[in-house]
């Protein structure tokens, strides 16, 4: 599942034509994911211009949006949902929302994330994607947006486009009928693009004596992170469908509209 070769947007990829059950696929060109859009330039970037993005869904915190606001073509509709708001309200900012800060201070990173703590903290963040009210509200709003008939091409993102965005992709692909192996493969496919985008920061971090394992943990994703969210979903709701209906508050009719809008038969020329 290769990234779209854009020059102004990191980790940009199309979820179509991901294979689904029943000989169907995600329709290409309608559902995109990426990292932050603070350098997006449709006028100078043909790969971006060709996508004709109509709706952008931003999962970042308010502080992240202020620090690096999206640059979007005129007329693009923007929806924002801070899925980590409950963390911030408790005085905690997960590493997923401050990658640049973490990689700027090796000593602080070692104190917070060394000794294997990085993996555990990221897994806790993924469980919070399922359990916290702000995350349920945000992911529910995302699915509601996908069901709108005039949404057009939807691009959803966070900062690196790997954690908050990765769980969003896993939710929608599961709802559309992708099997577990396909969901996992799509989730893990971002690693090369994210590591390339953050390579200068990682090199600077390690050059200052930072632990390379911490850096790779912070800028990458693992099966264990996704499994943490999936296990939390199963524990609290029993299934993805019940999580969407009872946890996110998305009605079955809305899910049916998402499936109708975003899927089609395999082999069709779109």
GROMACS .gro file of C-alpha atoms in nm:
model
  270
    1UNK     CA    1   0.000   0.000   0.000
    2UNK     CA    2   0.245   0.265  -0.121
    3UNK     CA    3   0.228   0.632  -0.036
    4UNK     CA    4   0.115   0.881  -0.300
    5UNK     CA    5   0.433   1.056  -0.424
    6UNK     CA    6   0.339   1.406  -0.312
    7UNK     CA    7   0.608   1.665  -0.250
    8UNK     CA    8   0.412   1.887  -0.009
    9UNK     CA    9   0.227   1.630   0.207
   10UNK     CA   10   0.404   1.357   0.406
   11UNK     CA   11   0.266   1.005   0.439
   12UNK     CA   12  -0.017   1.064   0.192
   13UNK     CA   13  -0.200   0.751   0.083
   14UNK     CA   14  -0.528   0.639  -0.066
   15UNK     CA   15  -0.724   0.367   0.116
   16UNK     CA   16  -0.860   0.255  -0.218
   17UNK     CA   17  -0.856  -0.001  -0.363
   18UNK     CA   18  -0.812  -0.197  -0.037
   19UNK     CA   19  -0.976  -0.541  -0.085
   20UNK     CA   20  -1.290  -0.611   0.115
   21UNK     CA   21  -1.518  -0.907   0.174
   22UNK     CA   22  -1.757  -1.020  -0.095
   23UNK     CA   23  -1.541  -0.921  -0.391
   24UNK     CA   24  -1.560  -0.551  -0.314
   25UNK     CA   25  -1.294  -0.282  -0.265
   26UNK     CA   26  -1.265   0.063  -0.115
   27UNK     CA   27  -1.337   0.303  -0.399
   28UNK     CA   28  -1.015   0.479  -0.501
   29UNK     CA   29  -0.994   0.856  -0.470
   30UNK     CA   30  -1.252   0.904  -0.194
   31UNK     CA   31  -1.076   0.824   0.132
   32UNK     CA   32  -0.722   0.952   0.193
   33UNK     CA   33  -0.495   0.968   0.498
   34UNK     CA   34  -0.180   1.167   0.568
   35UNK     CA   35   0.037   1.355   0.809
   36UNK     CA   36  -0.015   1.725   0.884
   37UNK     CA   37  -0.094   1.960   0.597
   38UNK     CA   38   0.105   2.266   0.699
   39UNK     CA   39   0.306   2.254   0.374
   40UNK     CA   40   0.028   2.139   0.142
   41UNK     CA   41   0.049   2.316  -0.194
   42UNK     CA   42  -0.200   2.197  -0.452
   43UNK     CA   43  -0.085   2.461  -0.701
   44UNK     CA   44   0.276   2.338  -0.705
   45UNK     CA   45   0.217   1.971  -0.627
   46UNK     CA   46   0.043   1.785  -0.914
   47UNK     CA   47  -0.008   1.471  -0.704
   48UNK     CA   48  -0.209   1.672  -0.451
   49UNK     CA   49  -0.399   1.875  -0.710
   50UNK     CA   50  -0.517   1.556  -0.883
   51UNK     CA   51  -0.690   1.437  -0.565
   52UNK     CA   52  -0.951   1.716  -0.556
   53UNK     CA   53  -0.988   1.702  -0.178
   54UNK     CA   54  -1.320   1.848  -0.063
   55UNK     CA   55  -1.325   1.763   0.311
   56UNK     CA   56  -1.036   1.754   0.559
   57UNK     CA   57  -1.075   1.592   0.900
   58UNK     CA   58  -0.806   1.696   1.151
   59UNK     CA   59  -0.751   1.482   1.464
   60UNK     CA   60  -0.481   1.705   1.616
   61UNK     CA   61  -0.497   1.898   1.941
   62UNK     CA   62  -0.574   2.268   1.938
   63UNK     CA   63  -0.210   2.343   2.023
   64UNK     CA   64  -0.088   2.135   1.728
   65UNK     CA   65  -0.331   2.309   1.494
   66UNK     CA   66  -0.216   2.652   1.611
   67UNK     CA   67   0.153   2.566   1.581
   68UNK     CA   68   0.127   2.420   1.230
   69UNK     CA   69  -0.204   2.518   1.070
   70UNK     CA   70  -0.320   2.333   0.762
   71UNK     CA   71  -0.268   2.505   0.427
   72UNK     CA   72  -0.566   2.410   0.214
   73UNK     CA   73  -0.710   2.512  -0.123
   74UNK     CA   74  -0.996   2.763  -0.105
   75UNK     CA   75  -1.332   2.600  -0.055
   76UNK     CA   76  -1.202   2.297   0.134
   77UNK     CA   77  -1.427   2.212   0.426
   78UNK     CA   78  -1.234   2.153   0.750
   79UNK     CA   79  -1.362   1.948   1.045
   80UNK     CA   80  -1.154   1.911   1.361
   81UNK     CA   81  -1.186   1.670   1.654
   82UNK     CA   82  -0.924   1.652   1.927
   83UNK     CA   83  -0.939   1.286   2.022
   84UNK     CA   84  -0.677   1.345   2.294
   85UNK     CA   85  -0.867   1.625   2.468
   86UNK     CA   86  -0.936   1.415   2.778
   87UNK     CA   87  -0.561   1.352   2.816
   88UNK     CA   88  -0.495   1.724   2.801
   89UNK     CA   89  -0.770   1.798   3.052
   90UNK     CA   90  -0.591   1.569   3.299
   91UNK     CA   91  -0.263   1.751   3.245
   92UNK     CA   92  -0.107   1.477   3.030
   93UNK     CA   93   0.007   1.518   2.671
   94UNK     CA   94   0.086   1.181   2.508
   95UNK     CA   95   0.403   1.146   2.306
   96UNK     CA   96   0.186   1.089   1.997
   97UNK     CA   97   0.088   1.457   2.014
   98UNK     CA   98   0.437   1.598   2.068
   99UNK     CA   99   0.679   1.402   1.852
  100UNK     CA  100   0.900   1.701   1.774
  101UNK     CA  101   0.926   1.797   2.141
  102UNK     CA  102   1.023   1.442   2.241
  103UNK     CA  103   1.290   1.418   1.972
  104UNK     CA  104   1.437   1.756   2.067
  105UNK     CA  105   1.551   1.651   2.415
  106UNK     CA  106   1.724   1.311   2.448
  107UNK     CA  107   1.763   1.339   2.825
  108UNK     CA  108   1.394   1.413   2.880
  109UNK     CA  109   1.301   1.138   2.635
  110UNK     CA  110   1.509   0.887   2.832
  111UNK     CA  111   1.344   0.987   3.160
  112UNK     CA  112   0.995   0.959   3.016
  113UNK     CA  113   1.024   0.682   2.760
  114UNK     CA  114   1.342   0.485   2.830
  115UNK     CA  115   1.360   0.131   2.958
  116UNK     CA  116   1.076   0.008   2.738
  117UNK     CA  117   0.828   0.261   2.872
  118UNK     CA  118   0.768   0.406   2.525
  119UNK     CA  119   0.593   0.091   2.404
  120UNK     CA  120   0.375   0.075   2.714
  121UNK     CA  121   0.278   0.442   2.695
  122UNK     CA  122   0.185   0.420   2.328
  123UNK     CA  123  -0.024   0.110   2.398
  124UNK     CA  124  -0.202   0.302   2.675
  125UNK     CA  125  -0.272   0.584   2.429
  126UNK     CA  126  -0.429   0.339   2.185
  127UNK     CA  127  -0.651   0.196   2.457
  128UNK     CA  128  -0.756   0.554   2.531
  129UNK     CA  129  -0.858   0.595   2.165
  130UNK     CA  130  -1.134   0.349   2.253
  131UNK     CA  131  -1.212   0.435   2.615
  132UNK     CA  132  -1.208   0.814   2.651
  133UNK     CA  133  -1.506   1.034   2.580
  134UNK     CA  134  -1.313   1.281   2.365
  135UNK     CA  135  -1.187   1.001   2.141
  136UNK     CA  136  -1.531   0.841   2.108
  137UNK     CA  137  -1.678   1.180   2.022
  138UNK     CA  138  -1.405   1.252   1.766
  139UNK     CA  139  -1.414   0.918   1.588
  140UNK     CA  140  -1.792   0.924   1.587
  141UNK     CA  141  -1.788   1.266   1.420
  142UNK     CA  142  -1.540   1.133   1.163
  143UNK     CA  143  -1.772   0.848   1.065
  144UNK     CA  144  -2.070   1.082   1.047
  145UNK     CA  145  -1.872   1.302   0.806
  146UNK     CA  146  -1.790   1.004   0.584
  147UNK     CA  147  -2.161   0.929   0.546
  148UNK     CA  148  -2.249   1.272   0.410
  149UNK     CA  149  -2.340   1.248   0.040
  150UNK     CA  150  -2.165   1.575  -0.048
  151UNK     CA  151  -1.843   1.504   0.147
  152UNK     CA  152  -1.650   1.436  -0.173
  153UNK     CA  153  -1.294   1.318  -0.133
  154UNK     CA  154  -1.211   1.308   0.239
  155UNK     CA  155  -0.854   1.345   0.368
  156UNK     CA  156  -0.807   1.271   0.738
  157UNK     CA  157  -0.486   1.333   0.932
  158UNK     CA  158  -0.310   1.409   1.258
  159UNK     CA  159   0.056   1.514   1.290
  160UNK     CA  160   0.252   1.216   1.161
  161UNK     CA  161  -0.055   1.038   1.027
  162UNK     CA  162   0.019   0.714   1.211
  163UNK     CA  163  -0.154   0.685   1.550
  164UNK     CA  164  -0.478   0.884   1.573
  165UNK     CA  165  -0.509   0.858   1.196
  166UNK     CA  166  -0.409   0.492   1.202
  167UNK     CA  167  -0.688   0.397   1.441
  168UNK     CA  168  -0.938   0.595   1.232
  169UNK     CA  169  -0.830   0.399   0.924
  170UNK     CA  170  -0.860   0.070   1.113
  171UNK     CA  171  -1.214   0.156   1.224
  172UNK     CA  172  -1.340   0.247   0.880
  173UNK     CA  173  -1.167  -0.039   0.698
  174UNK     CA  174  -1.310  -0.287   0.949
  175UNK     CA  175  -1.657  -0.142   0.901
  176UNK     CA  176  -1.624  -0.161   0.524
  177UNK     CA  177  -1.539  -0.530   0.538
  178UNK     CA  178  -1.160  -0.559   0.537
  179UNK     CA  179  -1.028  -0.864   0.722
  180UNK     CA  180  -0.789  -0.837   1.017
  181UNK     CA  181  -0.479  -0.911   0.810
  182UNK     CA  182  -0.566  -0.636   0.562
  183UNK     CA  183  -0.637  -0.384   0.837
  184UNK     CA  184  -0.303  -0.464   1.000
  185UNK     CA  185  -0.111  -0.447   0.673
  186UNK     CA  186  -0.258  -0.105   0.592
  187UNK     CA  187  -0.183   0.017   0.944
  188UNK     CA  188   0.182  -0.093   0.932
  189UNK     CA  189   0.238   0.034   0.578
  190UNK     CA  190   0.294   0.391   0.701
  191UNK     CA  191   0.623   0.313   0.876
  192UNK     CA  192   0.858   0.382   0.586
  193UNK     CA  193   0.694   0.715   0.497
  194UNK     CA  194   0.678   0.839   0.857
  195UNK     CA  195   1.039   0.748   0.927
  196UNK     CA  196   1.145   0.927   0.610
  197UNK     CA  197   0.950   1.239   0.708
  198UNK     CA  198   1.104   1.248   1.054
  199UNK     CA  199   1.453   1.133   0.952
  200UNK     CA  200   1.623   1.473   1.016
  201UNK     CA  201   1.476   1.488   1.368
  202UNK     CA  202   1.572   1.129   1.442
  203UNK     CA  203   1.928   1.190   1.316
  204UNK     CA  204   1.958   1.499   1.532
  205UNK     CA  205   1.819   1.311   1.833
  206UNK     CA  206   2.067   1.024   1.802
  207UNK     CA  207   2.355   1.261   1.726
  208UNK     CA  208   2.292   1.422   2.066
  209UNK     CA  209   2.311   1.081   2.232
  210UNK     CA  210   1.944   0.987   2.215
  211UNK     CA  211   1.848   0.621   2.229
  212UNK     CA  212   1.770   0.502   1.871
  213UNK     CA  213   1.513   0.257   2.008
  214UNK     CA  214   1.316   0.543   2.163
  215UNK     CA  215   1.330   0.736   1.836
  216UNK     CA  216   1.205   0.443   1.630
  217UNK     CA  217   0.928   0.375   1.881
  218UNK     CA  218   0.812   0.735   1.871
  219UNK     CA  219   0.807   0.770   1.492
  220UNK     CA  220   0.683   0.422   1.406
  221UNK     CA  221   0.387   0.194   1.465
  222UNK     CA  222   0.380  -0.169   1.575
  223UNK     CA  223   0.130  -0.455   1.574
  224UNK     CA  224   0.114  -0.426   1.953
  225UNK     CA  225  -0.022  -0.069   1.937
  226UNK     CA  226  -0.306  -0.166   1.706
  227UNK     CA  227  -0.373  -0.479   1.912
  228UNK     CA  228  -0.408  -0.266   2.226
  229UNK     CA  229  -0.694  -0.067   2.069
  230UNK     CA  230  -0.852  -0.381   1.924
  231UNK     CA  231  -0.834  -0.560   2.259
  232UNK     CA  232  -0.990  -0.262   2.435
  233UNK     CA  233  -1.267  -0.262   2.177
  234UNK     CA  234  -1.335  -0.632   2.232
  235UNK     CA  235  -1.322  -0.599   2.610
  236UNK     CA  236  -1.562  -0.305   2.631
  237UNK     CA  237  -1.797  -0.372   2.340
  238UNK     CA  238  -1.744  -0.726   2.213
  239UNK     CA  239  -1.713  -0.627   1.847
  240UNK     CA  240  -1.621  -0.339   1.619
  241UNK     CA  241  -1.983  -0.297   1.513
  242UNK     CA  242  -2.102  -0.257   1.872
  243UNK     CA  243  -1.816  -0.018   1.945
  244UNK     CA  244  -1.925   0.198   1.654
  245UNK     CA  245  -2.292   0.183   1.745
  246UNK     CA  246  -2.278   0.198   2.126
  247UNK     CA  247  -1.941   0.364   2.187
  248UNK     CA  248  -1.925   0.613   1.901
  249UNK     CA  249  -2.301   0.663   1.874
  250UNK     CA  250  -2.312   0.600   1.500
  251UNK     CA  251  -2.640   0.449   1.383
  252UNK     CA  252  -2.660   0.140   1.165
  253UNK     CA  253  -2.815   0.349   0.888
  254UNK     CA  254  -2.515   0.581   0.889
  255UNK     CA  255  -2.280   0.284   0.860
  256UNK     CA  256  -2.485   0.157   0.566
  257UNK     CA  257  -2.448   0.495   0.392
  258UNK     CA  258  -2.070   0.489   0.448
  259UNK     CA  259  -2.051   0.145   0.290
  260UNK     CA  260  -2.264   0.249  -0.005
  261UNK     CA  261  -2.058   0.564  -0.068
  262UNK     CA  262  -1.708   0.425  -0.020
  263UNK     CA  263  -1.716   0.073  -0.163
  264UNK     CA  264  -1.772  -0.089  -0.500
  265UNK     CA  265  -1.708  -0.409  -0.692
  266UNK     CA  266  -1.349  -0.520  -0.752
  267UNK     CA  267  -1.226  -0.493  -1.108
  268UNK     CA  268  -1.432  -0.190  -1.197
  269UNK     CA  269  -1.253   0.097  -1.368
  270UNK     CA  270  -1.319   0.396  -1.145
   0.00000   0.00000   0.00000
